[in-house]
mmCIF file of C-alpha atoms in Angstrom:
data_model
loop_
_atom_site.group_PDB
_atom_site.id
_atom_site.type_symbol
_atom_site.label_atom_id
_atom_site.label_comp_id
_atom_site.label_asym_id
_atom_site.label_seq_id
_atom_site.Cartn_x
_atom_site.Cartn_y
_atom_site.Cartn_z
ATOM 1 C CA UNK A 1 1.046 -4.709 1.141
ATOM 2 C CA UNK A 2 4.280 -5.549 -0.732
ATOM 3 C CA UNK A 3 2.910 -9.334 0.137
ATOM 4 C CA UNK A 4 -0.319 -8.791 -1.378
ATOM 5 C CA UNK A 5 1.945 -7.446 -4.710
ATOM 6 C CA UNK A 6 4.508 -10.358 -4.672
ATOM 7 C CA UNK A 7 1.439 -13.332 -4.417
ATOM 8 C CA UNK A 8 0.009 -11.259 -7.983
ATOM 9 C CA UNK A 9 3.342 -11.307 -9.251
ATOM 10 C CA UNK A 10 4.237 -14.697 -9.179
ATOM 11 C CA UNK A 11 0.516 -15.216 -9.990
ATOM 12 C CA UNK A 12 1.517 -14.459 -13.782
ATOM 13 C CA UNK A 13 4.517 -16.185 -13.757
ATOM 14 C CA UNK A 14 7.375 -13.602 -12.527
ATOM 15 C CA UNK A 15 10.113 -15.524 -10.518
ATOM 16 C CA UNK A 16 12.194 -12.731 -9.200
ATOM 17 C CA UNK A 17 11.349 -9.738 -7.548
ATOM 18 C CA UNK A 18 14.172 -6.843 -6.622
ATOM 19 C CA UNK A 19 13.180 -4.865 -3.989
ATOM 20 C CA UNK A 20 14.770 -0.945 -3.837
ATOM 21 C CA UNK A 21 15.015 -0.352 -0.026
ATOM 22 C CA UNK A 22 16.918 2.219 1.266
ATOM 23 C CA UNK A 23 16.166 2.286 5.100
ATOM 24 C CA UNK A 24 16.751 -0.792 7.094
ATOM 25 C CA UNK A 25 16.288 -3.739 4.468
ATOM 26 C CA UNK A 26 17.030 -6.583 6.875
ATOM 27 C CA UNK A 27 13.755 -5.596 8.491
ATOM 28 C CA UNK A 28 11.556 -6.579 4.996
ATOM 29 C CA UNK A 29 13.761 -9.131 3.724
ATOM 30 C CA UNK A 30 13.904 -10.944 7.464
ATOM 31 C CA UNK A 31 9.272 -10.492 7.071
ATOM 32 C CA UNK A 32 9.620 -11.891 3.301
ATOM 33 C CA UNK A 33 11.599 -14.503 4.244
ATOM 34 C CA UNK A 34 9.363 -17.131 4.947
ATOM 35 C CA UNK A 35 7.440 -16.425 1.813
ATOM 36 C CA UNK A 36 10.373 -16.603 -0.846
ATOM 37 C CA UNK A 37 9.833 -20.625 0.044
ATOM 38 C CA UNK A 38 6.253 -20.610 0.234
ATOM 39 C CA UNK A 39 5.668 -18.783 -2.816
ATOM 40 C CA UNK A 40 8.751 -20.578 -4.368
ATOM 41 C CA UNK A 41 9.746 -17.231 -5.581
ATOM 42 C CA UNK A 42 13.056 -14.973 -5.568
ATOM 43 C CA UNK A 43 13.487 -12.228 -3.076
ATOM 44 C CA UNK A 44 16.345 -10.273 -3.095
ATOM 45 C CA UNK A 45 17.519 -6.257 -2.448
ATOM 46 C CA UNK A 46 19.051 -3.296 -3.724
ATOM 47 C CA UNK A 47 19.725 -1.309 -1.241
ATOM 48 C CA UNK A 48 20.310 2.350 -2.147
ATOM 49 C CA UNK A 49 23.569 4.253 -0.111
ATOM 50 C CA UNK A 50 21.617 7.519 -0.793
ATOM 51 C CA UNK A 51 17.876 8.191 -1.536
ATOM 52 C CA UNK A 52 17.481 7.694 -5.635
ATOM 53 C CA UNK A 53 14.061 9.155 -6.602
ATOM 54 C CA UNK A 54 11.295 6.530 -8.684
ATOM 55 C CA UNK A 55 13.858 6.003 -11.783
ATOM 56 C CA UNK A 56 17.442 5.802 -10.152
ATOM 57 C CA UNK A 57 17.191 2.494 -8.153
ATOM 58 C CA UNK A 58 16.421 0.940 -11.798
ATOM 59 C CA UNK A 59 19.580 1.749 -13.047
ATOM 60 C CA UNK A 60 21.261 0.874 -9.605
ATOM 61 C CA UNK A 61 19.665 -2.813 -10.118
ATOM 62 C CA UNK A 62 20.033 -2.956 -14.017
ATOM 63 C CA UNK A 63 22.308 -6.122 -13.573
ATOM 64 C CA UNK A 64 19.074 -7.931 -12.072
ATOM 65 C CA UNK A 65 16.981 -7.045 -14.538
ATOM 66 C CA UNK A 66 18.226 -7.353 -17.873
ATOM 67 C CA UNK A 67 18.547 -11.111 -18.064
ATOM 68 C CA UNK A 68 19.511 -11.191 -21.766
ATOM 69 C CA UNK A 69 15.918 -12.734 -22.618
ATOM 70 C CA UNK A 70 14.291 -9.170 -23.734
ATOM 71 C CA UNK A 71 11.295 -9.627 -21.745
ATOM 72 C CA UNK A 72 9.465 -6.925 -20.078
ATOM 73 C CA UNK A 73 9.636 -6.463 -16.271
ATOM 74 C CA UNK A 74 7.143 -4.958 -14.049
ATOM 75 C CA UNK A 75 7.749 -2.264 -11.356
ATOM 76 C CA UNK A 76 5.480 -1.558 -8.710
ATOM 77 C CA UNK A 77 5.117 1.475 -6.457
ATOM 78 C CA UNK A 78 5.015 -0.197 -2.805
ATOM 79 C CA UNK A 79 2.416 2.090 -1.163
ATOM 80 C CA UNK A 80 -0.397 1.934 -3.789
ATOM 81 C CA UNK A 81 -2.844 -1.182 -3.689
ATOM 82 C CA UNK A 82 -5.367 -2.461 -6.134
ATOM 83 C CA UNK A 83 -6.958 -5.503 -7.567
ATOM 84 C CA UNK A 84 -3.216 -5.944 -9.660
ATOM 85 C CA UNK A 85 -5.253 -7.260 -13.233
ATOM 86 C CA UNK A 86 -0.937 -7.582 -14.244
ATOM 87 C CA UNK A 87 -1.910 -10.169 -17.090
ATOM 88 C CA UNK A 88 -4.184 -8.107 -19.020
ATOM 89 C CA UNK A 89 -1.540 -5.468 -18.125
ATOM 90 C CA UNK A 90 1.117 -8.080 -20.111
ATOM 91 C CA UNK A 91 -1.508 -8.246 -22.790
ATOM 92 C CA UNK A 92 -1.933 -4.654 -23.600
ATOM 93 C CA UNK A 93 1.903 -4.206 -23.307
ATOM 94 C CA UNK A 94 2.500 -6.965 -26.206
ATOM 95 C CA UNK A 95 -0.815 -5.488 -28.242
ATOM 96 C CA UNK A 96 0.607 -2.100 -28.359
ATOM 97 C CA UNK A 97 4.393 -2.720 -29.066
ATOM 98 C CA UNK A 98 5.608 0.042 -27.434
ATOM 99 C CA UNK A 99 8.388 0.506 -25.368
ATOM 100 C CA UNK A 100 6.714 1.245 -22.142
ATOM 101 C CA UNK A 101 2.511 0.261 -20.487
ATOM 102 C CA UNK A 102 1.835 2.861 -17.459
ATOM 103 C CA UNK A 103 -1.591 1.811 -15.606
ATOM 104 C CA UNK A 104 -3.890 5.061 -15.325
ATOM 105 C CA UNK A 105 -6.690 5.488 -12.326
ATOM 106 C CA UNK A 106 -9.509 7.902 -12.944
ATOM 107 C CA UNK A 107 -10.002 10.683 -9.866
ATOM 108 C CA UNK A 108 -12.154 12.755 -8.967
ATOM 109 C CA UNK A 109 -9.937 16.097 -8.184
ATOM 110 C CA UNK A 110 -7.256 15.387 -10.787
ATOM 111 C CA UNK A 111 -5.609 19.254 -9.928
ATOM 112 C CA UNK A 112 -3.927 17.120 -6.635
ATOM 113 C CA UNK A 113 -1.646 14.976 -9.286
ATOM 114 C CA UNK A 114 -0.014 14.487 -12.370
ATOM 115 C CA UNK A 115 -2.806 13.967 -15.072
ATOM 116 C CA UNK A 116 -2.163 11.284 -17.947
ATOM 117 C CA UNK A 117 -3.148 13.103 -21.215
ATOM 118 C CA UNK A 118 -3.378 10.217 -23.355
ATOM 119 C CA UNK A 119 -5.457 9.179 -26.826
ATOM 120 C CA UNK A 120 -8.620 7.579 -25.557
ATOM 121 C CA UNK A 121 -8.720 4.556 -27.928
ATOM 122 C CA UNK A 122 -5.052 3.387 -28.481
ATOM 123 C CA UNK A 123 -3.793 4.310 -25.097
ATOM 124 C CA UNK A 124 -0.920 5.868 -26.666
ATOM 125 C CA UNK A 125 0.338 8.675 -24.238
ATOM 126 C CA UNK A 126 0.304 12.376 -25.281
ATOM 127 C CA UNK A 127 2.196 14.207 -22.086
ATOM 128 C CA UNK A 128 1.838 14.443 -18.325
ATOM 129 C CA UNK A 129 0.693 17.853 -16.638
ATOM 130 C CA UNK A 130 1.616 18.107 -13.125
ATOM 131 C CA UNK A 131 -1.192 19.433 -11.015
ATOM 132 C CA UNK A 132 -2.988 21.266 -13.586
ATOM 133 C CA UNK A 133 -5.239 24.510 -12.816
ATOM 134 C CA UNK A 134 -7.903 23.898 -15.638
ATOM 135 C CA UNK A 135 -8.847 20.250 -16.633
ATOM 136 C CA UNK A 136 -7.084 18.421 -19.230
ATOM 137 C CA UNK A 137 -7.956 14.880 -18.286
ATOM 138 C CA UNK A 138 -8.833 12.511 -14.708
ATOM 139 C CA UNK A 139 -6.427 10.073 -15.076
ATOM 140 C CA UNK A 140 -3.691 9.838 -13.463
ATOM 141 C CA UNK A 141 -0.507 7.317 -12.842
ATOM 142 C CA UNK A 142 -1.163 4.433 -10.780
ATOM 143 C CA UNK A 143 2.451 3.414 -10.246
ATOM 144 C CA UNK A 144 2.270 -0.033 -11.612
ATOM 145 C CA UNK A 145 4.716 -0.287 -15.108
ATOM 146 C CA UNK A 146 5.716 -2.867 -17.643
ATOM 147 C CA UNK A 147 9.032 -1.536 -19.056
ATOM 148 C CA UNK A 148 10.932 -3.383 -21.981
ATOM 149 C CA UNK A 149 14.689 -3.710 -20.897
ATOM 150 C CA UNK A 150 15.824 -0.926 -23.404
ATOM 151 C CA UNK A 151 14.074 1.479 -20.980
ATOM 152 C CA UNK A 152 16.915 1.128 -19.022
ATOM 153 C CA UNK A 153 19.424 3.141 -21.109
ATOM 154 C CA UNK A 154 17.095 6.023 -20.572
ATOM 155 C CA UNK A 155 17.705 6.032 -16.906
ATOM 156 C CA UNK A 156 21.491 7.603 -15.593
ATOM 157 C CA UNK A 157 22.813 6.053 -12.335
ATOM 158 C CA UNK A 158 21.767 9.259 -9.867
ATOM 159 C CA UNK A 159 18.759 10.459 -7.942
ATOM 160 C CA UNK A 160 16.384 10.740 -10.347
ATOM 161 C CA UNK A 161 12.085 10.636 -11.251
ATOM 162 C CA UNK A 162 10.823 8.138 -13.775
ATOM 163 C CA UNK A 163 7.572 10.186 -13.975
ATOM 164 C CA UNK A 164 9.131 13.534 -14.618
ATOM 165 C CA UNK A 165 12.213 12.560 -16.786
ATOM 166 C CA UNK A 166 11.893 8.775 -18.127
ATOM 167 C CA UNK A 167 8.170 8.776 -19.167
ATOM 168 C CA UNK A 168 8.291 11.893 -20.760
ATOM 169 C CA UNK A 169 10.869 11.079 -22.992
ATOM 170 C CA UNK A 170 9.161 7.884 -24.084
ATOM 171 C CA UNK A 171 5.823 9.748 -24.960
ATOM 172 C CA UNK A 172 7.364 11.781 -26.640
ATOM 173 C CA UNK A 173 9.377 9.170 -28.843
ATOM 174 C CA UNK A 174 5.648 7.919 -29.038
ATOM 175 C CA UNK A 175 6.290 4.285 -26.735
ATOM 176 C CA UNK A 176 4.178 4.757 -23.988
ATOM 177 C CA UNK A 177 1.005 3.609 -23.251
ATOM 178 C CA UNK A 178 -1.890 4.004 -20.859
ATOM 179 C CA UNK A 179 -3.875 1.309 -19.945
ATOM 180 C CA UNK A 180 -6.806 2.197 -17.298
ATOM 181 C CA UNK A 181 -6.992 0.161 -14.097
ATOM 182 C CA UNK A 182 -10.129 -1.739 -13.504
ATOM 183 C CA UNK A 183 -11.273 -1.875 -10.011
ATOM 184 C CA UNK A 184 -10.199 -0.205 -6.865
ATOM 185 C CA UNK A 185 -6.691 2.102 -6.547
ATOM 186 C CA UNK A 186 -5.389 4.375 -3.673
ATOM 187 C CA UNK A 187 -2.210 5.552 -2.463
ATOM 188 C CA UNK A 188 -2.104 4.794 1.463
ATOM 189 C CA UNK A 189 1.329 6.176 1.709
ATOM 190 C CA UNK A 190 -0.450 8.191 4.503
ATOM 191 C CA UNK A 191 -2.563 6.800 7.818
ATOM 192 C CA UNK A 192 -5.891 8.645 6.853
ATOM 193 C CA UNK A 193 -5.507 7.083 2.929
ATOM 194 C CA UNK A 194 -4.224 3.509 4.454
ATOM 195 C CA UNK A 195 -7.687 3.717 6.587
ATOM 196 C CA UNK A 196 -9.063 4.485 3.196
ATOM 197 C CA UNK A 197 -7.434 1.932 1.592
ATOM 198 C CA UNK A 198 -8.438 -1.111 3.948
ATOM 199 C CA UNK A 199 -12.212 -0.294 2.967
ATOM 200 C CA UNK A 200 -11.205 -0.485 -0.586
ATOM 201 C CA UNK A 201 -9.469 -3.611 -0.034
ATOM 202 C CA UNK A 202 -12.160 -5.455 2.019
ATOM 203 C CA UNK A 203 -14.451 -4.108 -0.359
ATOM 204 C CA UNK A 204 -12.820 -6.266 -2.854
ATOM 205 C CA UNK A 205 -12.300 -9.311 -1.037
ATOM 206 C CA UNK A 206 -16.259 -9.203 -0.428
ATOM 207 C CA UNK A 207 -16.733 -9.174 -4.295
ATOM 208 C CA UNK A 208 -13.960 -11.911 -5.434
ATOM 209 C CA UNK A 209 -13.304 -14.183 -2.120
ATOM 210 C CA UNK A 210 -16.230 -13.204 0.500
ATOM 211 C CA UNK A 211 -15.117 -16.357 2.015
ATOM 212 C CA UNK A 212 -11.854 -14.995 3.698
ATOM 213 C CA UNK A 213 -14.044 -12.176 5.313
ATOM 214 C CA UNK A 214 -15.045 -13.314 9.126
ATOM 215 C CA UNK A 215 -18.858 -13.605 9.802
ATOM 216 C CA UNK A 216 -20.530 -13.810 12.869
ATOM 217 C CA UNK A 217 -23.447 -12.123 15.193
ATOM 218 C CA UNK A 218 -20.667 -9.558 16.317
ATOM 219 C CA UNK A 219 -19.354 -8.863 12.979
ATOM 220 C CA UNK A 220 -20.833 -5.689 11.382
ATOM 221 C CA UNK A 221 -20.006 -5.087 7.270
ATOM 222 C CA UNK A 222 -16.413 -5.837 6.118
ATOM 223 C CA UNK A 223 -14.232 -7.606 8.544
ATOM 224 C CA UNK A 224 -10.975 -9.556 8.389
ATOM 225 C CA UNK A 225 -9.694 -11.088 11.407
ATOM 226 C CA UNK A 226 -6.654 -13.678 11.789
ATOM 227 C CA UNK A 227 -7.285 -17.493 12.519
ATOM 228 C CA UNK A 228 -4.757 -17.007 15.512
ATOM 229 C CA UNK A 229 -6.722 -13.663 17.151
ATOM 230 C CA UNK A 230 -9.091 -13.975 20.142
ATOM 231 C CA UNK A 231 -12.212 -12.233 20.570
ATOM 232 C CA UNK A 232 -13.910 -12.066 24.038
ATOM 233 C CA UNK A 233 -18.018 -11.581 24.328
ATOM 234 C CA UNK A 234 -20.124 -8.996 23.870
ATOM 235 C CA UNK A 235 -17.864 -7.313 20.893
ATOM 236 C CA UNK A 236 -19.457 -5.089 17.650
ATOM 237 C CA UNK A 237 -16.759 -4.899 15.239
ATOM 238 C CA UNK A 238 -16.974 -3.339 12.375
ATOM 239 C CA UNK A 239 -17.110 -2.411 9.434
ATOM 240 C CA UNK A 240 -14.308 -1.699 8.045
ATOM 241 C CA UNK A 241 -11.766 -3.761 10.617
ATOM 242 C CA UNK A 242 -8.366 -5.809 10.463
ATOM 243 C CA UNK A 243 -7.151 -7.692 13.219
ATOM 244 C CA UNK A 244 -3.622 -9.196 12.639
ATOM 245 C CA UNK A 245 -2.158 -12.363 14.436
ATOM 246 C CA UNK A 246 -2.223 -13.108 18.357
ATOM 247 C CA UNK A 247 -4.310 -10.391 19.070
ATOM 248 C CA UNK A 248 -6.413 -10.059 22.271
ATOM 249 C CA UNK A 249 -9.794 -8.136 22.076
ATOM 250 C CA UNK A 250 -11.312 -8.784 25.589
ATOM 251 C CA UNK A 251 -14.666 -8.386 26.018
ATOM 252 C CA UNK A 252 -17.688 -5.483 25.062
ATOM 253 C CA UNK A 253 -15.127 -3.962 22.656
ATOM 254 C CA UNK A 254 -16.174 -1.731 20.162
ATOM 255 C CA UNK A 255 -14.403 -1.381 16.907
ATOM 256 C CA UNK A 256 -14.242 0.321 13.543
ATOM 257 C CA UNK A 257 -12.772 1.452 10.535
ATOM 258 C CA UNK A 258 -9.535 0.319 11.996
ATOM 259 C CA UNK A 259 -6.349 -1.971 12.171
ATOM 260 C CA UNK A 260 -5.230 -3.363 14.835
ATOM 261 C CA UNK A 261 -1.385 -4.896 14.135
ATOM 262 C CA UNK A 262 0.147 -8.065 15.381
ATOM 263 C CA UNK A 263 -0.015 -8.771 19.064
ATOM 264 C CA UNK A 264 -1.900 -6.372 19.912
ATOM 265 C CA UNK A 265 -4.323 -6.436 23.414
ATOM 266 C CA UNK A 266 -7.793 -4.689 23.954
ATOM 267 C CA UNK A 267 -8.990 -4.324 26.996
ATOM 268 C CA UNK A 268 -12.356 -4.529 27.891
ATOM 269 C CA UNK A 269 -15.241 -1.920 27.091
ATOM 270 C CA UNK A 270 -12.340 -0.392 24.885
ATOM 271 C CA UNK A 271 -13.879 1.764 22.152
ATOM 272 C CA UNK A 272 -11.929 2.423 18.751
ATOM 273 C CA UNK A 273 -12.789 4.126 15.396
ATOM 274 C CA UNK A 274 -10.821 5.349 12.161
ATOM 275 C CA UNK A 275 -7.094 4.565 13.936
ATOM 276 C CA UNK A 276 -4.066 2.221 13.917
ATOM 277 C CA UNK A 277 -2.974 0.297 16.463
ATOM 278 C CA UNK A 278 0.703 -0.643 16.555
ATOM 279 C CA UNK A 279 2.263 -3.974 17.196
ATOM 280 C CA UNK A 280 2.331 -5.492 20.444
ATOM 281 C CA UNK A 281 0.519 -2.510 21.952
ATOM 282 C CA UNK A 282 -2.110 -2.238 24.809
ATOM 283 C CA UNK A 283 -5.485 -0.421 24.884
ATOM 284 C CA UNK A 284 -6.938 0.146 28.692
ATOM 285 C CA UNK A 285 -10.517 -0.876 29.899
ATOM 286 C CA UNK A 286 -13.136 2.052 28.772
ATOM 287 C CA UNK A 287 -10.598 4.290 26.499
ATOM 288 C CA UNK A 288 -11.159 5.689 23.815
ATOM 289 C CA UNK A 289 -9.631 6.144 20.774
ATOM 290 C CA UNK A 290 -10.887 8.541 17.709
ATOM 291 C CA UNK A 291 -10.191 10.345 14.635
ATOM 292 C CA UNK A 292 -7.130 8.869 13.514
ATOM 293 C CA UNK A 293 -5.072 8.046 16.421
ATOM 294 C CA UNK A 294 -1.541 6.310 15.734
ATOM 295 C CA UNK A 295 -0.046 3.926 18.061
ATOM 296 C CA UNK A 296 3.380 3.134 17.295
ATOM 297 C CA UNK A 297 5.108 -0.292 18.207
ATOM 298 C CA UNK A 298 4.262 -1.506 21.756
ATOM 299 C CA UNK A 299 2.666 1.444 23.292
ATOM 300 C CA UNK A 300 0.332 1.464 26.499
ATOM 301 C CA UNK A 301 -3.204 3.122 26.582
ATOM 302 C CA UNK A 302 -3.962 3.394 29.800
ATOM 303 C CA UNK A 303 -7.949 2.892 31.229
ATOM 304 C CA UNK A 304 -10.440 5.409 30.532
ATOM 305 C CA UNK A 305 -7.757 7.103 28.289
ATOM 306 C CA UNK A 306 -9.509 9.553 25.526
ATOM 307 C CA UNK A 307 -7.385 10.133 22.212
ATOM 308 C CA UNK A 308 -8.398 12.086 19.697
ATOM 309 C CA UNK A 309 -6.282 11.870 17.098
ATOM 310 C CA UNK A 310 -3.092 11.840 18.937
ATOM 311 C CA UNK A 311 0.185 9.786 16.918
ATOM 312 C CA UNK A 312 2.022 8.321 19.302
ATOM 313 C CA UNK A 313 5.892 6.988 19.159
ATOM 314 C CA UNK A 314 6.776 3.537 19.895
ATOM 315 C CA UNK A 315 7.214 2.395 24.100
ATOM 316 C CA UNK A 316 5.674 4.737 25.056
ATOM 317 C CA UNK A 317 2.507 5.150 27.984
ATOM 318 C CA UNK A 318 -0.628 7.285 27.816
ATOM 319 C CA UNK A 319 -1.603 8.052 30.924
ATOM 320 C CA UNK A 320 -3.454 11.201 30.602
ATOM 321 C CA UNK A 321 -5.976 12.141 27.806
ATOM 322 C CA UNK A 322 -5.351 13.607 24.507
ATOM 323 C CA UNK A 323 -7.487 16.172 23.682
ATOM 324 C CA UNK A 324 -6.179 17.232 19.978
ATOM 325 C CA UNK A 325 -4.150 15.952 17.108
ATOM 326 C CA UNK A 326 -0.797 15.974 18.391
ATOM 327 C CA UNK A 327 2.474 13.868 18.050
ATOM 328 C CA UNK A 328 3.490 12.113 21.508
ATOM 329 C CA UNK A 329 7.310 11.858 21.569
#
């Protein structure tokens, strides 16, 4: 995901990108890596001591972003996707001459967020209602911002929220403004929104690059599977599928609306809908796996297994069904 944000960065000309990590950074930076060449872009971390909220870690990387030149910089949210339109996003910002650009989504039950109240035709934004009870407006934040430096000496170094204390200022100064995403948007900071999420984002690829989607007489709808994956005979998969590098999917599998990560084996006969399957992990002849079932890194389905919605830790081995939604520790 951050990948997906980094390649549409650098696609309108950024050349640094500061990540805010505060658990384990080696583990991104060692994944990104290999792309800081590739992409011929810079990749580097501030890693928070303590937990800073969504305007903190700004202030705790200030030195990396004020550069002297006055230019804007973007900051993403990492576990939202969408199509990323970041230079009419630059556009907007420089049409407007505020001091802030927010990107809005419309929703359908705005009452579950933080609504945008904002003037329809200039963008210009009015206030932000969390979760309101009676309907004041469907848009809502999208987590993608172009901030001018000055923004900066709005934020204190502590824990603290750019949506609930740094944008409202702003508005309020009258420097923020709303401009409303084209295209797809979700949140998949959770498994049942990431499954979501995938269809959204396969979705899109259909529309702009259909070419990257695999085709095939076992391919149903949407699927994206890796050069280096092998798929035995007999398969349906799809719609709605991902299947990540080196993995095995033996023969008369069944799969859909699902991911299955990195190294990952399927054994034959296997059938899997709306789940994730970890890294490195095993799924046993003739099991089963339903309603969104979790398999955490390298863990071992065994045959004829049925899960039903069961999230299961990392090394771990299933060897007896599970029945309801449960965490396996």
């Amino acid at each position: 995901m951050i990948l997906h944000q980094i390649e549409a960065l650098k696609a309108v000309g950024v050349d640094e990108v500061v990540l805010a990590i505060n658990y384990q950074p080696e583990v991104m930076l060692n994944f990104l890596k290999d792309f800081e060449a590739k992409l011929e872009i810079k990749i580097t971390c501030s890693q928070e001591t303590e937990p800073m909220g969504t305007a903190g870690p700004l202030a705790l990387a200030r030195d990396k972003l004020v550069d002297g030149s006055g230019e804007p910089f973007f900051v993403l949210n990492s576990d939202v996707i969408s199509e990323y339109p970041l230079k009419e996003m630059i556009e907007f910002h420089k049409a407007h001459g505020g001091e802030a650009s927010i990107m809005v989504t419309k929703v359908d039950e705005p009452s579950k967020y933080g609504v945008v109240v904002m003037d329809e035709t200039t963008g210009k934004v009015e206030k932000f209602v969390e979760k309101p009870k009676l309907f004041v407006g469907n848009k809502i934040n999208a987590g993608i911002y172009l901030l001018n430096p000055s923004v900066l000496d709005k934020i204190e170094l502590r824990p603290t929220s750019i949506e609930k204390e740094t944008f409202p200022k702003i508005a309020a100064a009258q420097g923020l403004y709303a401009m409303v995403l084209p295209g797809f948007w979700m949140d998949i900071g959770q498994p049942r929104d990431y499954i979501t999420g995938l269809r959204l984002y396969l979705d899109s690829l259909r529309k702009k690059s259909p070419a990257k989607l695999t085709t095939g007489a076992h391919i149903v709808g949407n699927v994206l599977v890796d050069e280096t994956a092998k798929i035995g005979e007999g398969c349906l998969i799809g719609p709605d599928v991902a299947i990540g590098p080196g993995c095995v999917v033996e023969s008369g599998v069944r799969l859909s609306r699902c991911t299955v990560m990195r190294g990952a084996r399927i054994k034959k006969h296997a059938c899997i809908s709306s789940s994730i399957i970890g890294w490195h992990s095993t799924v046993g002849q003739w099991a089963r796996i339903e309603n969104m079932t979790i398999l955490g890194e390298d863990v071992h389905v065994c045959d004829e297994i049925y899960t039903n919605g069961g999230v299961v830790l990392p090394h771990k081995e299933i060897k007896s069904n599970i029945l309801k939604p449960e965490i396996v520790m």
